[in-house]
PDB file of C-alpha atoms in Angstrom:
ATOM      1  CA  ILE I   1      47.205 116.646 142.157  1.00  0.00           C
ATOM      2  CA  GLN I   2      49.805 118.433 141.013  1.00  0.00           C
ATOM      3  CA  VAL I   3      53.084 119.700 142.352  1.00  0.00           C
ATOM      4  CA  ALA I   4      56.038 122.169 141.218  1.00  0.00           C
ATOM      5  CA  GLU I   5      59.159 120.368 140.692  1.00  0.00           C
ATOM      6  CA  SER I   6      60.888 122.927 142.266  1.00  0.00           C
ATOM      7  CA  ASN I   7      59.072 122.563 145.490  1.00  0.00           C
ATOM      8  CA  PRO I   8      61.774 121.351 147.638  1.00  0.00           C
ATOM      9  CA  PHE I   9      59.275 119.731 150.047  1.00  0.00           C
ATOM     10  CA  MET I  10      56.766 118.035 148.781  1.00  0.00           C
ATOM     11  CA  ALA I  11      56.656 115.867 145.559  1.00  0.00           C
ATOM     12  CA  THR I  12      53.470 113.465 144.017  1.00  0.00           C
ATOM     13  CA  ASP I  13      52.693 110.224 141.634  1.00  0.00           C
ATOM     14  CA  GLY I  14      49.335 112.065 140.596  1.00  0.00           C
ATOM     15  CA  ARG I  15      47.210 110.859 143.557  1.00  0.00           C
ATOM     16  CA  ALA I  16      49.446 111.637 146.975  1.00  0.00           C
ATOM     17  CA  LEU I  17      51.556 113.896 148.509  1.00  0.00           C
ATOM     18  CA  TYR I  18      54.759 112.653 149.641  1.00  0.00           C
ATOM     19  CA  SER I  19      58.017 114.100 151.160  1.00  0.00           C
ATOM     20  CA  LYS I  20      60.232 115.210 148.751  1.00  0.00           C
ATOM     21  CA  ASP I  21      62.484 112.214 149.043  1.00  0.00           C
ATOM     22  CA  TRP I  22      59.423 109.897 149.130  1.00  0.00           C
ATOM     23  CA  SER I  23      59.809 108.223 152.536  1.00  0.00           C
ATOM     24  CA  ILE I  24      56.926 110.186 154.471  1.00  0.00           C
ATOM     25  CA  MET I  25      53.348 109.424 152.512  1.00  0.00           C
ATOM     26  CA  ALA I  26      51.779 112.733 153.950  1.00  0.00           C
ATOM     27  CA  ALA I  27      48.165 112.221 152.297  1.00  0.00           C
ATOM     28  CA  LEU I  28      46.071 110.750 149.742  1.00  0.00           C
ATOM     29  CA  ALA I  29      44.558 113.158 147.787  1.00  0.00           C
ATOM     30  CA  VAL I  30      42.471 111.962 145.258  1.00  0.00           C
ATOM     31  CA  PRO I  31      39.258 109.260 146.557  1.00  0.00           C
ATOM     32  CA  SER I  32      39.925 106.176 145.000  1.00  0.00           C
ATOM     33  CA  ASP I  33      38.603 102.791 146.379  1.00  0.00           C
ATOM     34  CA  ALA I  34      42.188 100.913 146.337  1.00  0.00           C
ATOM     35  CA  TYR I  35      45.761 102.692 146.099  1.00  0.00           C
ATOM     36  CA  ALA I  36      49.347 101.316 146.199  1.00  0.00           C
ATOM     37  CA  VAL I  37      52.203 103.280 148.827  1.00  0.00           C
ATOM     38  CA  ARG I  38      55.047 103.884 147.032  1.00  0.00           C
ATOM     39  CA  ASP I  39      58.170 101.565 146.845  1.00  0.00           C
ATOM     40  CA  GLY I  40      60.734 103.095 149.398  1.00  0.00           C
ATOM     41  CA  CYS I  41      57.670 105.206 151.696  1.00  0.00           C
ATOM     42  CA  ARG I  42      59.070 104.096 155.001  1.00  0.00           C
ATOM     43  CA  ALA I  43      55.904 106.202 156.716  1.00  0.00           C
ATOM     44  CA  LEU I  44      52.369 107.144 156.505  1.00  0.00           C
ATOM     45  CA  GLY I  45      51.807 110.580 158.330  1.00  0.00           C
ATOM     46  CA  LYS I  46      49.264 111.439 160.255  1.00  0.00           C
ATOM     47  CA  LYS I  47      45.642 111.022 158.990  1.00  0.00           C
ATOM     48  CA  ALA I  48      46.860 110.154 155.588  1.00  0.00           C
ATOM     49  CA  PHE I  49      43.713 108.141 153.932  1.00  0.00           C
ATOM     50  CA  SER I  50      41.650 108.822 156.615  1.00  0.00           C
ATOM     51  CA  SER I  51      37.894 109.102 155.793  1.00  0.00           C
ATOM     52  CA  PHE I  52      38.323 107.634 152.341  1.00  0.00           C
ATOM     53  CA  ALA I  53      35.076 106.267 153.405  1.00  0.00           C
ATOM     54  CA  GLY I  54      35.608 103.857 149.812  1.00  0.00           C
ATOM     55  CA  LEU I  55      38.921 102.958 149.945  1.00  0.00           C
ATOM     56  CA  SER I  56      39.153  99.179 150.650  1.00  0.00           C
ATOM     57  CA  ALA I  57      42.831  98.028 149.908  1.00  0.00           C
ATOM     58  CA  VAL I  58      45.551  99.696 150.358  1.00  0.00           C
ATOM     59  CA  ASP I  59      49.133  98.266 148.454  1.00  0.00           C
ATOM     60  CA  LEU I  60      51.632  98.746 151.377  1.00  0.00           C
ATOM     61  CA  PRO I  61      55.413  98.753 150.652  1.00  0.00           C
ATOM     62  CA  SER I  62      57.836  95.993 152.193  1.00  0.00           C
ATOM     63  CA  THR I  63      59.836  99.458 153.554  1.00  0.00           C
ATOM     64  CA  LEU I  64      57.223 100.614 155.402  1.00  0.00           C
ATOM     65  CA  GLU I  65      58.069 101.599 159.048  1.00  0.00           C
ATOM     66  CA  ALA I  66      55.373 103.580 160.710  1.00  0.00           C
ATOM     67  CA  ILE I  67      51.650 104.415 160.658  1.00  0.00           C
ATOM     68  CA  GLY I  68      50.932 107.558 161.951  1.00  0.00           C
ATOM     69  CA  PRO I  69      47.521 108.263 163.725  1.00  0.00           C
ATOM     70  CA  PHE I  70      44.506 107.991 162.484  1.00  0.00           C
ATOM     71  CA  ALA I  71      46.409 106.852 159.318  1.00  0.00           C
ATOM     72  CA  PHE I  72      43.692 104.779 158.060  1.00  0.00           C
ATOM     73  CA  ALA I  73      40.316 105.857 160.354  1.00  0.00           C
ATOM     74  CA  GLY I  74      37.559 105.739 158.676  1.00  0.00           C
ATOM     75  CA  THR I  75      38.363 104.070 155.381  1.00  0.00           C
ATOM     76  CA  ALA I  76      36.916 100.309 154.033  1.00  0.00           C
ATOM     77  CA  LEU I  77      39.366  98.125 154.358  1.00  0.00           C
ATOM     78  CA  ARG I  78      39.112  95.117 155.045  1.00  0.00           C
ATOM     79  CA  SER I  79      41.784  93.180 155.745  1.00  0.00           C
ATOM     80  CA  PHE I  80      45.869  94.528 156.839  1.00  0.00           C
ATOM     81  CA  HIS I  81      49.000  92.530 156.755  1.00  0.00           C
ATOM     82  CA  ALA I  82      51.752  94.326 158.102  1.00  0.00           C
ATOM     83  CA  PRO I  83      54.569  94.639 156.025  1.00  0.00           C
ATOM     84  CA  SER I  84      57.805  93.370 157.288  1.00  0.00           C
ATOM     85  CA  ALA I  85      59.579  96.238 158.290  1.00  0.00           C
ATOM     86  CA  LEU I  86      56.370  98.006 160.490  1.00  0.00           C
ATOM     87  CA  ARG I  87      57.804  98.562 163.768  1.00  0.00           C
ATOM     88  CA  ILE I  88      54.790 101.440 165.063  1.00  0.00           C
ATOM     89  CA  ILE I  89      51.420 101.503 164.507  1.00  0.00           C
ATOM     90  CA  GLN I  90      50.713 104.691 166.168  1.00  0.00           C
ATOM     91  CA  GLU I  91      47.175 105.745 167.985  1.00  0.00           C
ATOM     92  CA  LYS I  92      43.425 104.931 166.024  1.00  0.00           C
ATOM     93  CA  ALA I  93      45.294 103.997 163.267  1.00  0.00           C
ATOM     94  CA  PHE I  94      42.645 101.768 162.073  1.00  0.00           C
ATOM     95  CA  TYR I  95      40.165 103.776 164.164  1.00  0.00           C
ATOM     96  CA  GLY I  96      36.331 103.472 162.227  1.00  0.00           C
ATOM     97  CA  CYS I  97      37.024 100.691 160.054  1.00  0.00           C
ATOM     98  CA  ARG I  98      33.987  98.641 160.240  1.00  0.00           C
ATOM     99  CA  GLN I  99      34.967  96.786 157.566  1.00  0.00           C
ATOM    100  CA  LEU I 100      38.470  95.611 158.648  1.00  0.00           C
ATOM    101  CA  ALA I 101      37.492  91.849 159.574  1.00  0.00           C
ATOM    102  CA  GLN I 102      41.493  90.713 159.130  1.00  0.00           C
ATOM    103  CA  VAL I 103      44.400  91.861 160.638  1.00  0.00           C
ATOM    104  CA  GLN I 104      48.290  89.992 160.334  1.00  0.00           C
ATOM    105  CA  LEU I 105      50.533  91.570 162.136  1.00  0.00           C
ATOM    106  CA  ASP I 106      53.890  89.973 161.969  1.00  0.00           C
ATOM    107  CA  GLU I 107      57.223  89.902 164.875  1.00  0.00           C
ATOM    108  CA  GLY I 108      59.081  93.045 164.528  1.00  0.00           C
ATOM    109  CA  LEU I 109      56.340  95.406 165.310  1.00  0.00           C
ATOM    110  CA  GLU I 110      57.503  96.905 168.414  1.00  0.00           C
ATOM    111  CA  SER I 111      54.580  99.702 169.230  1.00  0.00           C
ATOM    112  CA  ILE I 112      50.327  99.573 169.303  1.00  0.00           C
ATOM    113  CA  GLY I 113      49.233 102.919 170.263  1.00  0.00           C
ATOM    114  CA  PRO I 114      45.919 103.567 171.962  1.00  0.00           C
ATOM    115  CA  SER I 115      42.560 102.697 170.541  1.00  0.00           C
ATOM    116  CA  ALA I 116      44.945 100.996 167.272  1.00  0.00           C
ATOM    117  CA  PHE I 117      42.109  98.981 166.119  1.00  0.00           C
ATOM    118  CA  GLU I 118      39.027 100.940 167.860  1.00  0.00           C
ATOM    119  CA  ASP I 119      35.517 100.297 166.142  1.00  0.00           C
ATOM    120  CA  CYS I 120      37.171  97.785 163.778  1.00  0.00           C
ATOM    121  CA  GLY I 121      34.968  94.716 162.312  1.00  0.00           C
ATOM    122  CA  LEU I 122      38.209  92.569 164.096  1.00  0.00           C
ATOM    123  CA  ALA I 123      36.754  88.971 165.964  1.00  0.00           C
ATOM    124  CA  GLU I 124      40.135  87.805 166.439  1.00  0.00           C
ATOM    125  CA  LEU I 125      43.363  89.946 167.278  1.00  0.00           C
ATOM    126  CA  ARG I 126      46.776  88.263 167.735  1.00  0.00           C
ATOM    127  CA  ILE I 127      49.795  90.367 169.218  1.00  0.00           C
ATOM    128  CA  PRO I 128      53.185  89.265 168.270  1.00  0.00           C
ATOM    129  CA  ALA I 129      55.694  88.778 170.944  1.00  0.00           C
ATOM    130  CA  SER I 130      57.909  91.604 169.644  1.00  0.00           C
ATOM    131  CA  VAL I 131      56.091  94.244 170.821  1.00  0.00           C
ATOM    132  CA  GLN I 132      57.060  96.030 173.873  1.00  0.00           C
ATOM    133  CA  GLU I 133      54.107  98.809 173.760  1.00  0.00           C
ATOM    134  CA  MET I 134      50.576  98.556 173.910  1.00  0.00           C
ATOM    135  CA  GLY I 135      48.116 101.780 174.499  1.00  0.00           C
ATOM    136  CA  ALA I 136      44.482 101.570 175.997  1.00  0.00           C
ATOM    137  CA  HIS I 137      41.537 100.396 174.452  1.00  0.00           C
ATOM    138  CA  VAL I 138      43.829  98.752 171.354  1.00  0.00           C
ATOM    139  CA  ALA I 139      40.145  96.669 170.287  1.00  0.00           C
ATOM    140  CA  ASP I 140      37.382  98.774 172.027  1.00  0.00           C
ATOM    141  CA  GLY I 141      34.118  98.189 169.927  1.00  0.00           C
ATOM    142  CA  THR I 142      35.201  95.084 168.522  1.00  0.00           C
ATOM    143  CA  ASP I 143      33.617  91.269 168.978  1.00  0.00           C
ATOM    144  CA  VAL I 144      37.780  90.616 170.190  1.00  0.00           C
ATOM    145  CA  ARG I 145      37.103  88.404 173.031  1.00  0.00           C
ATOM    146  CA  PHE I 146      39.750  89.145 176.165  1.00  0.00           C
ATOM    147  CA  ALA I 147      39.066  86.702 178.342  1.00  0.00           C
ATOM    148  CA  GLY I 148      37.859  82.815 178.715  1.00  0.00           C
ATOM    149  CA  ALA I 149      37.262  79.686 176.745  1.00  0.00           C
ATOM    150  CA  ALA I 150      36.172  82.008 173.925  1.00  0.00           C
ATOM    151  CA  ALA I 151      39.096  84.532 174.033  1.00  0.00           C
ATOM    152  CA  THR I 152      39.959  85.823 170.530  1.00  0.00           C
ATOM    153  CA  PHE I 153      43.266  88.112 171.743  1.00  0.00           C
ATOM    154  CA  CYS I 154      46.583  86.537 171.776  1.00  0.00           C
ATOM    155  CA  ILE I 155      50.026  87.809 172.820  1.00  0.00           C
ATOM    156  CA  GLU I 156      51.363  84.829 170.174  1.00  0.00           C
ATOM    157  CA  GLY I 157      55.054  83.447 170.848  1.00  0.00           C
ATOM    158  CA  HIS I 158      57.213  83.371 174.089  1.00  0.00           C
ATOM    159  CA  GLY I 159      59.970  85.965 176.000  1.00  0.00           C
ATOM    160  CA  GLY I 160      58.794  88.925 175.050  1.00  0.00           C
ATOM    161  CA  ARG I 161      57.803  92.247 177.470  1.00  0.00           C
ATOM    162  CA  LEU I 162      54.190  91.826 177.341  1.00  0.00           C
ATOM    163  CA  LEU I 163      52.228  89.002 178.119  1.00  0.00           C
ATOM    164  CA  PHE I 164      48.794  88.350 178.367  1.00  0.00           C
ATOM    165  CA  ASP I 165      46.921  85.413 181.317  1.00  0.00           C
ATOM    166  CA  GLY I 166      43.959  84.701 178.587  1.00  0.00           C
ATOM    167  CA  GLN I 167      41.648  85.991 181.136  1.00  0.00           C
ATOM    168  CA  GLY I 168      41.590  89.465 180.316  1.00  0.00           C
ATOM    169  CA  GLY I 169      44.920  90.792 182.245  1.00  0.00           C
ATOM    170  CA  LEU I 170      48.661  92.283 179.994  1.00  0.00           C
ATOM    171  CA  TYR I 171      51.177  92.224 182.020  1.00  0.00           C
ATOM    172  CA  GLU I 172      54.374  93.668 181.886  1.00  0.00           C
ATOM    173  CA  ARG I 173      58.390  92.178 182.539  1.00  0.00           C
ATOM    174  CA  VAL I 174      60.740  94.441 184.141  1.00  0.00           C
ATOM    175  CA  GLY I 175      63.667  92.686 184.570  1.00  0.00           C
ATOM    176  CA  ALA I 176      63.381  89.355 186.446  1.00  0.00           C
ATOM    177  CA  ASP I 177      59.883  91.032 188.025  1.00  0.00           C
ATOM    178  CA  VAL I 178      56.300  90.633 186.102  1.00  0.00           C
ATOM    179  CA  ARG I 179      53.799  93.885 186.813  1.00  0.00           C
ATOM    180  CA  PHE I 180      50.148  94.014 185.992  1.00  0.00           C
ATOM    181  CA  VAL I 181      49.485  96.972 182.822  1.00  0.00           C
ATOM    182  CA  ARG I 182      45.626  96.587 182.864  1.00  0.00           C
ATOM    183  CA  LEU I 183      42.787  95.339 182.561  1.00  0.00           C
ATOM    184  CA  MET I 184      42.079  94.541 178.397  1.00  0.00           C
ATOM    185  CA  ASP I 185      38.243  94.486 178.858  1.00  0.00           C
ATOM    186  CA  PRO I 186      36.683  95.455 181.977  1.00  0.00           C
ATOM    187  CA  ASP I 187      34.017  93.093 182.203  1.00  0.00           C
ATOM    188  CA  ALA I 188      36.916  90.247 182.616  1.00  0.00           C
TER     189      ALA I 188
END
């Protein structure tokens, strides 16, 4: 893939399209089983890697702050370790990643969009206390359990805005009050 040097909007490393200043990766353009996102990149655009069914590994820079909607949807990623700067995972970012069996989300993450990990191969999901917003259906279609002694979902740490009761209920702190948000598992 090539982009003219004179193009005022886009740049390329020969395999993916980026914004001219390299801060946003728009899309992987050349099919691959692995890719290293350029250092300094701060955001992955909508569908950046979507539907590259053979993509099983992505190296993300520590500068990455946002993962766009459907960014990894339908890929063969096996694991995901959130970079330290990551603040936002948008809607369906990992939707349909059936090989995705391990996710590590670190303190500092603030928002997880609806269905972010829906239909993945996950059996466990631990959310850092720094998360302020979590969309519905975050792990539907996975083996994550939200209630009872066998629960494999939790919000780690204390003092965050969101609370989980271990029986399927998600709550939020609003000032001195605690309000019910939703049942994470309708069967709970």
